[in-house]
Coordinates of C-alpha atoms in Angstrom, one line a residue:
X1 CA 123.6 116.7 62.5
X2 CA 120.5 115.4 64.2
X3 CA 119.5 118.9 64.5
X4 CA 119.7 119.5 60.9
X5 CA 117.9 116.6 60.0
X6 CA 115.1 117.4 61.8
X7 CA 115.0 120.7 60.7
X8 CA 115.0 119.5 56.8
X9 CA 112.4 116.9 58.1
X10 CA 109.7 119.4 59.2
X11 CA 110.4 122.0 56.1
X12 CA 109.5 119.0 53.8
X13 CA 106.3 117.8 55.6
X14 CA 105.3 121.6 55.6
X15 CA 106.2 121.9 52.2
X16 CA 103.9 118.6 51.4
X17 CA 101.3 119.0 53.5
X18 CA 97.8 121.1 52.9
X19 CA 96.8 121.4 56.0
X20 CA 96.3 125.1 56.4
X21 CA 96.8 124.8 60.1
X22 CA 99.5 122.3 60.9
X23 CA 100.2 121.0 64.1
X24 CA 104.6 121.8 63.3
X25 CA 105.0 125.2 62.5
X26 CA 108.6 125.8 62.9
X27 CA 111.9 124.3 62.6
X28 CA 111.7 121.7 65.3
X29 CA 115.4 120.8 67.3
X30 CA 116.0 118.3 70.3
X31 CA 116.3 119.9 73.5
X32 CA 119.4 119.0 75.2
X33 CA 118.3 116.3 77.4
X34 CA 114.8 115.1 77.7
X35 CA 113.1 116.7 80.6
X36 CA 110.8 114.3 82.4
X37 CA 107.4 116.1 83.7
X38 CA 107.6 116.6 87.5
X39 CA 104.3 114.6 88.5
X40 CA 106.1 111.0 87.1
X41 CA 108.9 111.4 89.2
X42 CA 107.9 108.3 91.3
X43 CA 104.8 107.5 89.1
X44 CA 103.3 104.0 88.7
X45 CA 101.4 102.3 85.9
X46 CA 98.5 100.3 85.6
X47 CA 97.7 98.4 82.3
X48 CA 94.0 98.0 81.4
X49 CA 92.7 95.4 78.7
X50 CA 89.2 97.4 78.6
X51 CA 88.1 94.5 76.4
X52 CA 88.6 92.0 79.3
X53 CA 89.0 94.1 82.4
X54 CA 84.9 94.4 83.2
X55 CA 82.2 91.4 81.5
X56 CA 80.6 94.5 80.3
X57 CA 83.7 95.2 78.3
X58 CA 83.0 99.3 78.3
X59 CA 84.4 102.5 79.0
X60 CA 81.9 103.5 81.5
X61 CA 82.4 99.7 83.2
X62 CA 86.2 100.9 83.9
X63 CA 84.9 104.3 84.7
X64 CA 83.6 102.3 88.2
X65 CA 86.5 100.9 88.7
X66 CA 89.3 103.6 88.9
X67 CA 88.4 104.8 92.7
X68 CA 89.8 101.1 93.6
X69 CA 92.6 101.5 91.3
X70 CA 93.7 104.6 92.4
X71 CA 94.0 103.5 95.5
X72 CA 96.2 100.7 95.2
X73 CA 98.9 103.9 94.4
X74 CA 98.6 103.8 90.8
X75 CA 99.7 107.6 88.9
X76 CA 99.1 106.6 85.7
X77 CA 96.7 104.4 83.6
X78 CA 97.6 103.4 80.3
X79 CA 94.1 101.9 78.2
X80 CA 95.1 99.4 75.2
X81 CA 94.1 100.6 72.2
X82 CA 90.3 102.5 72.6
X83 CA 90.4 103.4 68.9
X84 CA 87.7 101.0 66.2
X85 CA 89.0 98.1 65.0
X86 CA 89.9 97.0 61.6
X87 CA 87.3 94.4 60.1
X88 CA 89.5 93.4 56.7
X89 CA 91.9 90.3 57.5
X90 CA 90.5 90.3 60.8
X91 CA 91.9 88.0 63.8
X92 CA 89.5 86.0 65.4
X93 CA 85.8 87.6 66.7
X94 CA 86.6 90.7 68.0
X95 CA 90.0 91.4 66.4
X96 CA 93.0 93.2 67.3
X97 CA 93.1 95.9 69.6
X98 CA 96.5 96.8 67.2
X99 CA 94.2 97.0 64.2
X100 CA 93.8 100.7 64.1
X101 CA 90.2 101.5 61.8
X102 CA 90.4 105.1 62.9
X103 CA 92.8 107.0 64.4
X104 CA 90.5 110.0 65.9
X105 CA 87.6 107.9 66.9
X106 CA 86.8 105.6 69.7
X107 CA 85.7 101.4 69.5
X108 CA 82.0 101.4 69.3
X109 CA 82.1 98.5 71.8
X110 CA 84.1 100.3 74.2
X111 CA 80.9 102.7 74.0
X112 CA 81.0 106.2 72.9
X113 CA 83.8 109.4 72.8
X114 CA 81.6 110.9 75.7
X115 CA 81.8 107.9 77.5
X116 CA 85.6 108.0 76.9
X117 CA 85.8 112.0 78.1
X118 CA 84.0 110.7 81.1
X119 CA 86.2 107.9 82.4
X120 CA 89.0 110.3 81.3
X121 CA 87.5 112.6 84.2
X122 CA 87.0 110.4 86.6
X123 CA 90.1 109.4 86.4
X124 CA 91.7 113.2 86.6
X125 CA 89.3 113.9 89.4
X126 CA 91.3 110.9 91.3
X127 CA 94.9 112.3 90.5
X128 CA 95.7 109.8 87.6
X129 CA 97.2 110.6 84.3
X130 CA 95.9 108.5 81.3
X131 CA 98.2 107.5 78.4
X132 CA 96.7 105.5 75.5
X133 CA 98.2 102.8 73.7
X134 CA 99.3 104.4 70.0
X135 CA 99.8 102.1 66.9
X136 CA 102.2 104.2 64.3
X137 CA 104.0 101.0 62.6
X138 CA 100.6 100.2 60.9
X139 CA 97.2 100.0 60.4
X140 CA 94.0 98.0 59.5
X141 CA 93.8 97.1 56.2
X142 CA 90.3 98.9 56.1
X143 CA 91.5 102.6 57.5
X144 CA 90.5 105.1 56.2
X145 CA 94.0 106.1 55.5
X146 CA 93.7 103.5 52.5
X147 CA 91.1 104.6 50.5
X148 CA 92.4 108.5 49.8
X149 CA 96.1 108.0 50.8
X150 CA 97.6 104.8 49.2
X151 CA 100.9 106.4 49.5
X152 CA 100.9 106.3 53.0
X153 CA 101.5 102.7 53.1
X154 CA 104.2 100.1 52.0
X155 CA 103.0 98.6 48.9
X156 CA 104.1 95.7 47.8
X157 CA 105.3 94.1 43.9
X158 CA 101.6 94.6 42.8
X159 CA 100.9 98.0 44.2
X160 CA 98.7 96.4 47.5
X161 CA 98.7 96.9 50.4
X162 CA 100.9 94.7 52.9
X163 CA 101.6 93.3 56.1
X164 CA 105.1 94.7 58.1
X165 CA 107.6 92.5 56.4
X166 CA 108.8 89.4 58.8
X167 CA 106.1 89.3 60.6
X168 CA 102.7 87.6 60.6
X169 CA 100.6 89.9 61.5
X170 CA 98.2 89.7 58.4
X171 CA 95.6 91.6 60.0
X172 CA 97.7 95.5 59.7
X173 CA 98.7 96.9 56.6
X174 CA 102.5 98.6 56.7
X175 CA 102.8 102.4 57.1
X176 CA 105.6 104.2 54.7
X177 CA 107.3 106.7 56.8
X178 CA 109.2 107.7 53.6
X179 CA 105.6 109.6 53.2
X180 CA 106.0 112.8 54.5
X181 CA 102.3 113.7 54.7
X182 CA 101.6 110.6 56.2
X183 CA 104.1 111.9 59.0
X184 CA 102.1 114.9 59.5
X185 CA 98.6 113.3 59.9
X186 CA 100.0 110.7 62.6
X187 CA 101.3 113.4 64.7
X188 CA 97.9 115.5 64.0
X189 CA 96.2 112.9 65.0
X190 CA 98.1 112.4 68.4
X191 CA 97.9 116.1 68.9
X192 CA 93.9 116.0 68.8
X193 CA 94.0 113.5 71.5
X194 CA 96.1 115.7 73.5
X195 CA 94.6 119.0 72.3
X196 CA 90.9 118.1 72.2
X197 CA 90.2 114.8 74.1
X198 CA 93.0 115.3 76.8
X199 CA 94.9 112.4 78.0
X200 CA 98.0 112.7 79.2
X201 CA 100.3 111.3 76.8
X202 CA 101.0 107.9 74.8
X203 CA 102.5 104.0 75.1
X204 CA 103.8 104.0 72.1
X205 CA 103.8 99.7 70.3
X206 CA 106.8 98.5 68.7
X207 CA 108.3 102.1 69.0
X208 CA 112.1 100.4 67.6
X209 CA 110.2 99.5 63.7
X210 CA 109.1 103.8 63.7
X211 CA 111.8 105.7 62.4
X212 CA 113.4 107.7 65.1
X213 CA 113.5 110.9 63.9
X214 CA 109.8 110.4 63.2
X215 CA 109.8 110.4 67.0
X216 CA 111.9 113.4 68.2
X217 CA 109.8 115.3 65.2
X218 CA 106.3 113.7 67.0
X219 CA 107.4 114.5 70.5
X220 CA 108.6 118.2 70.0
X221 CA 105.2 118.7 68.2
X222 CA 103.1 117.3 70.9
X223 CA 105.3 119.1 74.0
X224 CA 103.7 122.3 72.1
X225 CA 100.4 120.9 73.1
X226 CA 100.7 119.8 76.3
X227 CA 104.4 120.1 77.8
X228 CA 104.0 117.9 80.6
X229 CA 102.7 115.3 78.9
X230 CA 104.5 111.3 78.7
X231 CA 105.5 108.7 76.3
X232 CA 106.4 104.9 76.8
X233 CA 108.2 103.1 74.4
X234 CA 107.6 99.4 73.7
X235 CA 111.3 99.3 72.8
X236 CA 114.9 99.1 74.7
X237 CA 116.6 101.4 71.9
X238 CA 118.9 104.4 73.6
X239 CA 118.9 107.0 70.8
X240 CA 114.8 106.6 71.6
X241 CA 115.5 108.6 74.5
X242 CA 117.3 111.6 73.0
X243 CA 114.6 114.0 72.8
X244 CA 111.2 111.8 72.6
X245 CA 110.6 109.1 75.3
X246 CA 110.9 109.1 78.5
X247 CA 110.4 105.6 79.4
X248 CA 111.0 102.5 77.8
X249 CA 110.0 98.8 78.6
X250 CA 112.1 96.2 80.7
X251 CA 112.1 94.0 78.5
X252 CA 115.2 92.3 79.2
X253 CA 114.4 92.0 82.8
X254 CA 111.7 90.9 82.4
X255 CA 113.5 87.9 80.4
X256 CA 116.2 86.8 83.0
X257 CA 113.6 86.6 85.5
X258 CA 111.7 83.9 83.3
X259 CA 115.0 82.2 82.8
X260 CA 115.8 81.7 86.3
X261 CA 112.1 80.6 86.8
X262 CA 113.0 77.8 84.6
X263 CA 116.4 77.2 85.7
X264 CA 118.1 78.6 82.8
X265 CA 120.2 81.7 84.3
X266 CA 121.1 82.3 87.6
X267 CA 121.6 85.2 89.7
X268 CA 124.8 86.1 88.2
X269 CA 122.7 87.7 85.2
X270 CA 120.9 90.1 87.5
X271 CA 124.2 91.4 88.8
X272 CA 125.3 91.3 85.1
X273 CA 122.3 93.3 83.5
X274 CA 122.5 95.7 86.8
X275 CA 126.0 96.5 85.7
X276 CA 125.1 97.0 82.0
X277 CA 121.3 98.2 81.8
X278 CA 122.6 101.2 80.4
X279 CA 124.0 100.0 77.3
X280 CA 120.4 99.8 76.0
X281 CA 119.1 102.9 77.1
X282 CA 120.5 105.9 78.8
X283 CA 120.8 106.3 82.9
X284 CA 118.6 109.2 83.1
X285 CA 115.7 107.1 81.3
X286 CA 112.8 105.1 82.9
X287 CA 112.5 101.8 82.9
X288 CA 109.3 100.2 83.4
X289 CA 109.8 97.1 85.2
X290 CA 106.8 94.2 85.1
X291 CA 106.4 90.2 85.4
X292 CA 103.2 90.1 83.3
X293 CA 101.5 92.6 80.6
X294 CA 99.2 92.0 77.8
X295 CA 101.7 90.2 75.4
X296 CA 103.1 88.3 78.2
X297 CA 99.8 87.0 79.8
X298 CA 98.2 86.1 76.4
X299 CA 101.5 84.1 74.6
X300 CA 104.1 83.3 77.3
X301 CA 101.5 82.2 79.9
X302 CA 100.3 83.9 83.3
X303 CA 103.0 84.9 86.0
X304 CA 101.9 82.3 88.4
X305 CA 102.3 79.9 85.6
X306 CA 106.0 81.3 84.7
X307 CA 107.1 81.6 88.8
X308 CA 104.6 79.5 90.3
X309 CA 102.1 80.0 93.4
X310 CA 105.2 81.3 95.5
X311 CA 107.3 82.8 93.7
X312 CA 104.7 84.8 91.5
X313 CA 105.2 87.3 94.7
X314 CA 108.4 86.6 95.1
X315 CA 109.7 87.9 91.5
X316 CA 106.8 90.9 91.8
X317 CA 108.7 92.4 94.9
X318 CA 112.5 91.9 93.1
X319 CA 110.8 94.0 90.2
X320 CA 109.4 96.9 91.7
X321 CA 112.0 97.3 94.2
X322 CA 115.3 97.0 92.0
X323 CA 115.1 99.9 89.6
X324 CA 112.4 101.8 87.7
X325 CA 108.5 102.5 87.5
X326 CA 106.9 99.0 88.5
X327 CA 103.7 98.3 86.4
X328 CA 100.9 96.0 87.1
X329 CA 98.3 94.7 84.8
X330 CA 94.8 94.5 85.5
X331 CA 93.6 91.3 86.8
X332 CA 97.1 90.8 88.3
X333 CA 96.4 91.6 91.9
X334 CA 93.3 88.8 91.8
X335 CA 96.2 86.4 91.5
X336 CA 94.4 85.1 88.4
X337 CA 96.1 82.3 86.8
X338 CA 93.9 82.5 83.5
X339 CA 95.7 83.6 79.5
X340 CA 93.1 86.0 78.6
X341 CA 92.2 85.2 74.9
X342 CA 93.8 88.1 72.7
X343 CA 91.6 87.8 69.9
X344 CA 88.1 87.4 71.5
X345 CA 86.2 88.2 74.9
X346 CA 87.4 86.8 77.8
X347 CA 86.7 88.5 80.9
X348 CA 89.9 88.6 83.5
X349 CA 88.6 86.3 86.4
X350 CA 88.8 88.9 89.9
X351 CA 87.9 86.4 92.4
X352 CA 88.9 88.0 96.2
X353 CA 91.5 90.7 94.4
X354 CA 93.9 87.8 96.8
X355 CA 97.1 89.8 95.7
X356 CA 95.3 93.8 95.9
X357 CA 96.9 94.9 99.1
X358 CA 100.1 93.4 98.3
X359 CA 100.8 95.8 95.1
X360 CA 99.3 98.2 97.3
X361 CA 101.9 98.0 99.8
X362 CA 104.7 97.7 97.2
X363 CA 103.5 100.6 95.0
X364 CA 102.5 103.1 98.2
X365 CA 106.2 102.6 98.9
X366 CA 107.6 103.7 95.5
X367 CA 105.6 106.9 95.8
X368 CA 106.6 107.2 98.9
X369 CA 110.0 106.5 99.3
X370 CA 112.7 108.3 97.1
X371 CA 114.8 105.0 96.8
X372 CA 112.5 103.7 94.7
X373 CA 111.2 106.6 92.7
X374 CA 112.1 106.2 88.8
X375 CA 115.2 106.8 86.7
X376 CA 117.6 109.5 87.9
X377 CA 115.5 110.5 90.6
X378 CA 115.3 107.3 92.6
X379 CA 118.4 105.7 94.4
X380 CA 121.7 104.2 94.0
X381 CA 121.9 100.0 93.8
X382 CA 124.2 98.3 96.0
X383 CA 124.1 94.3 96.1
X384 CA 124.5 92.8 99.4
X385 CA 126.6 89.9 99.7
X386 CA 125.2 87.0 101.5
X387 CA 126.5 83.4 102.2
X388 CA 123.7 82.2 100.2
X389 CA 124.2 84.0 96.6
X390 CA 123.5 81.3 94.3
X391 CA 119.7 81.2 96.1
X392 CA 119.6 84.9 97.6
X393 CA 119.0 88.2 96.1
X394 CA 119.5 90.9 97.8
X395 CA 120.0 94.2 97.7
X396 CA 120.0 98.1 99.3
X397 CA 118.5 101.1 97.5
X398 CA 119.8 104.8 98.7
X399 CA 118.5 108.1 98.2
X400 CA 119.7 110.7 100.9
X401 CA 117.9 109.7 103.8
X402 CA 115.6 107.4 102.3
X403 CA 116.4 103.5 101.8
X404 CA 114.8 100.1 100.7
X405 CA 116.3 97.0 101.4
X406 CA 114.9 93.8 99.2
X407 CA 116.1 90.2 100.1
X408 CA 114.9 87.2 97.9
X409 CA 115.2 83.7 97.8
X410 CA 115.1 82.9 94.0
X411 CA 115.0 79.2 94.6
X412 CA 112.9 76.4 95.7
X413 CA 114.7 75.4 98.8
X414 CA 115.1 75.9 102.5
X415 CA 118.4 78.6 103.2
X416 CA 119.9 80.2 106.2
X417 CA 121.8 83.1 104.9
X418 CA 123.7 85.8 106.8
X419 CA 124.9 89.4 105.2
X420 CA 127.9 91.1 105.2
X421 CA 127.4 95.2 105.7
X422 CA 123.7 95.1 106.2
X423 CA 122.2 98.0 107.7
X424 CA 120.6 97.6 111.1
X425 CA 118.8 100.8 112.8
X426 CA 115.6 102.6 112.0
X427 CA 113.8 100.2 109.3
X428 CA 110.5 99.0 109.4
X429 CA 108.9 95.5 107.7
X430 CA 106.9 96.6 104.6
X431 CA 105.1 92.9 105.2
X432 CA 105.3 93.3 108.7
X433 CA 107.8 90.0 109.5
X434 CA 111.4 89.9 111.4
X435 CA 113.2 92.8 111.9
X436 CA 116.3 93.8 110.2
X437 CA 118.3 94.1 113.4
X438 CA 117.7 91.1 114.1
X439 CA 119.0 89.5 110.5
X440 CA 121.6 91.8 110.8
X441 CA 122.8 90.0 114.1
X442 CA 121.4 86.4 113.8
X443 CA 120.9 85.9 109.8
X444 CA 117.9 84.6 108.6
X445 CA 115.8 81.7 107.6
X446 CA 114.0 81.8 104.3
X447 CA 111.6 79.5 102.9
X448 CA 111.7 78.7 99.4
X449 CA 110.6 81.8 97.3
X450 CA 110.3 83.9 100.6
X451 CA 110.8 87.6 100.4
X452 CA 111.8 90.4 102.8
X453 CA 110.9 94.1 102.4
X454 CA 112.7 96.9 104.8
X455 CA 112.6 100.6 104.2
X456 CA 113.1 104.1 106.3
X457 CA 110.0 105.5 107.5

């Protein structure tokens, strides 16, 4: 059935569209079973706000900055949006980065497309993939989209242009997806940033509100372009990973980890969501696991407001060690405590880059240890039961030869806590404390929000 669809789908976009050279130029059907390209097999992701990540607020101001970032053991840089931004209905001075103006064309502010192809080289010359943040749902109201192609958007009772219903975002007008040739320019204009700019692939925002078959139709196009290229879903939505994503947020996560931050769930919800994170998207999926990004930062507050001082580590190490491609947003390893405005500059605040060789140490070990390496190719989850697991999380991660053991205590107090089948021989201290022999034997002492790391060399 889905196969059909899709294949009625592309006829009728061919059939509408005047493109003499279209982008789909066969009858597209979903592969059986996304294949996920061989370099992101124990990638990691780094988030960059280009607005706020330098004062200068440029693409060449990043382009300094990648040699430090690559060397923390990031794989892949995804930008926010680089594309102009809409000045109709704006928000604030400077707008929304999710107000798309143009869809091939760069922010002036940012600086210029060669400046863009530049810090796109760098960051290839450094062995670093870059995705770009793509807005499909909708657009600025001043797009160019609007003023020859009316019929690509949702229209309200009067025949104008509107925001996505629900929401109050009054600064994008709503994309129809009913619009067949409106289909066909959004994945034309993906393609030319694959075909002719060349980045590596797209985070795609509030994938769930794009029709999926728009998806599997996008992603089958693009594969033609570049086949090894990736795509991130802002969304936990399974049938997302059919044939179109490979990854998809941690969103949920990301949530229970607030909750017991706050006192409002307890460690029983991480066993629970460990035993049911498929439900929401399929086992041979990424997840992208995190304790701050953009949205989270800017309207929910900074992670060492949400965990505090101590356990801003703590929750960092339960997250990139329990399952699935850790991410880290920029400004996160200066341990800055700051909301970045979303709407206007405001430079992140690096200070001593206090936290840069912890993430360094935790994401050098996920490239190099196949426990930790993403989705189907990283390693099976055991939890390890502990006399303390009310306060203790702990766990073992096994891939063949290769394992990670995580402990954490989740709570503000004082424990001593012993293990029952903890492993003993041939691990080494990732932060270079006890030895796991020895907790094996004696137990351990944790202070509150203190953390273990032990993996096989």
């Amino acid at each position: 059935m889905k196969q059909t669809l899709l294949f009625v789908y592309t006829i009728a976009i061919l059939a509408a569209c005047s493109n003499p050279d279209p982008i789909v130029t066969q009858p597209i059907s979903a592969p059986e079973g996304l294949v996920h390209p061989e370099w992101s097999h124990n990638a990691t992701i780094y988030e960059v706000n280009i607005r706020q990540h330098t004062p200068e607020g440029t693409f060449n101001a990043l382009t300094s900055d990648l040699e430090r970032i690559s060397k923390m053991g990031i794989e892949i840089l995804w930008l926010m949006p680089v594309h102009p931004i809409g000045e109709v209905n704006r928000k604030g001075t400077k707008g929304s980065y999710y107000s798309v103006k143009d869809y091939t064309d760069v922010n002036p502010e940012f600086g210029s497309m060669d400046d863009f192809k530049a810090l796109l080289g760098e960051a290839h010359r450094l062995n670093m993939k870059v995705i770009i943040d793509w807005v499909a749902n909708h657009s600025a109201f001043d797009n160019k989209w609007t003023e020859s192609h009316l019929d690509w958007y949702t229209l309200d009772s009067l025949g104008k242009l509107q925001p996505p219903i629900g929401t109050d975002w009054w600064d994008v007008a709503d994309l129809n997806f009913d619009n067949p040739e409106m289909r066909l320019a959004m994945i034309d204009a993906m393609a030319f940033w694959l075909r002719d700019i060349g980045v590596d692939g797209f985070r795609c925002d509030v994938a769930s509100s794009v029709p999926t078959d728009f998806w599997n139709a996008c992603a089958d196009s693009l594969r033609r372009v570049n086949p090894d290229m990736f795509m991130l879903a802002e969304a936990e939505l399974a049938e997302l990973h059919d044939s179109a994503f490979h990854a998809a947020y941690g969103w949920e996560f990301l949530h229970i980890m607030n909750g017991i931050a706050k006192g409002e769930k307890s460690l029983t919800d991480i066993d629970n969501y460990m035993a049911k994170k498929n439900e929401k998207i399929p086992a041979d999926a990424y997840r992208m696991y995190f304790t701050t990004n953009h949205d989270e930062n800017s309207w929910n507050g900074t992670e060492i407001k949400r965990y505090g001082e101590k356990g801003n580590e703590t929750f960092a190490v339960l997250a990139f060690t329990i399952d699935g491609m850790p991410l880290v947003y920029g400004g996160q390893e200066s341990a800055m405590d700051h909301a970045l405005a979303f709407f206007e500059k405001d430079s992140v605040r690096w200070g001593d880059y206090r936290l840069q060789d912890f993430y360094t140490k935790l994401l050098k070990l996920h490239q190099s240890n196949e426990a930790l390496w993403n989705g189907p190719y990283g390693g099976d989850f055991k939890r390890l039961i502990s006399t303390a697991d009310e306060q203790v999380y702990a766990f073992v991660r096994t891939k063949g030869s290769s394992q990670v053991i995580t402990i954490c205590n989740l709570s503000d107090k004082y424990v001593k806590v012993t293990f029952t089948g903890i492993p003993s021989g041939g691990f080494k201290s990732l932060f270079d404390r006890e030895k796991l022999a020895d907790i094996a034997n004696n137990g351990l002492e944790m202070a509150p929000f203190g953390y273990h790391v032990f993996y096989t060399p």
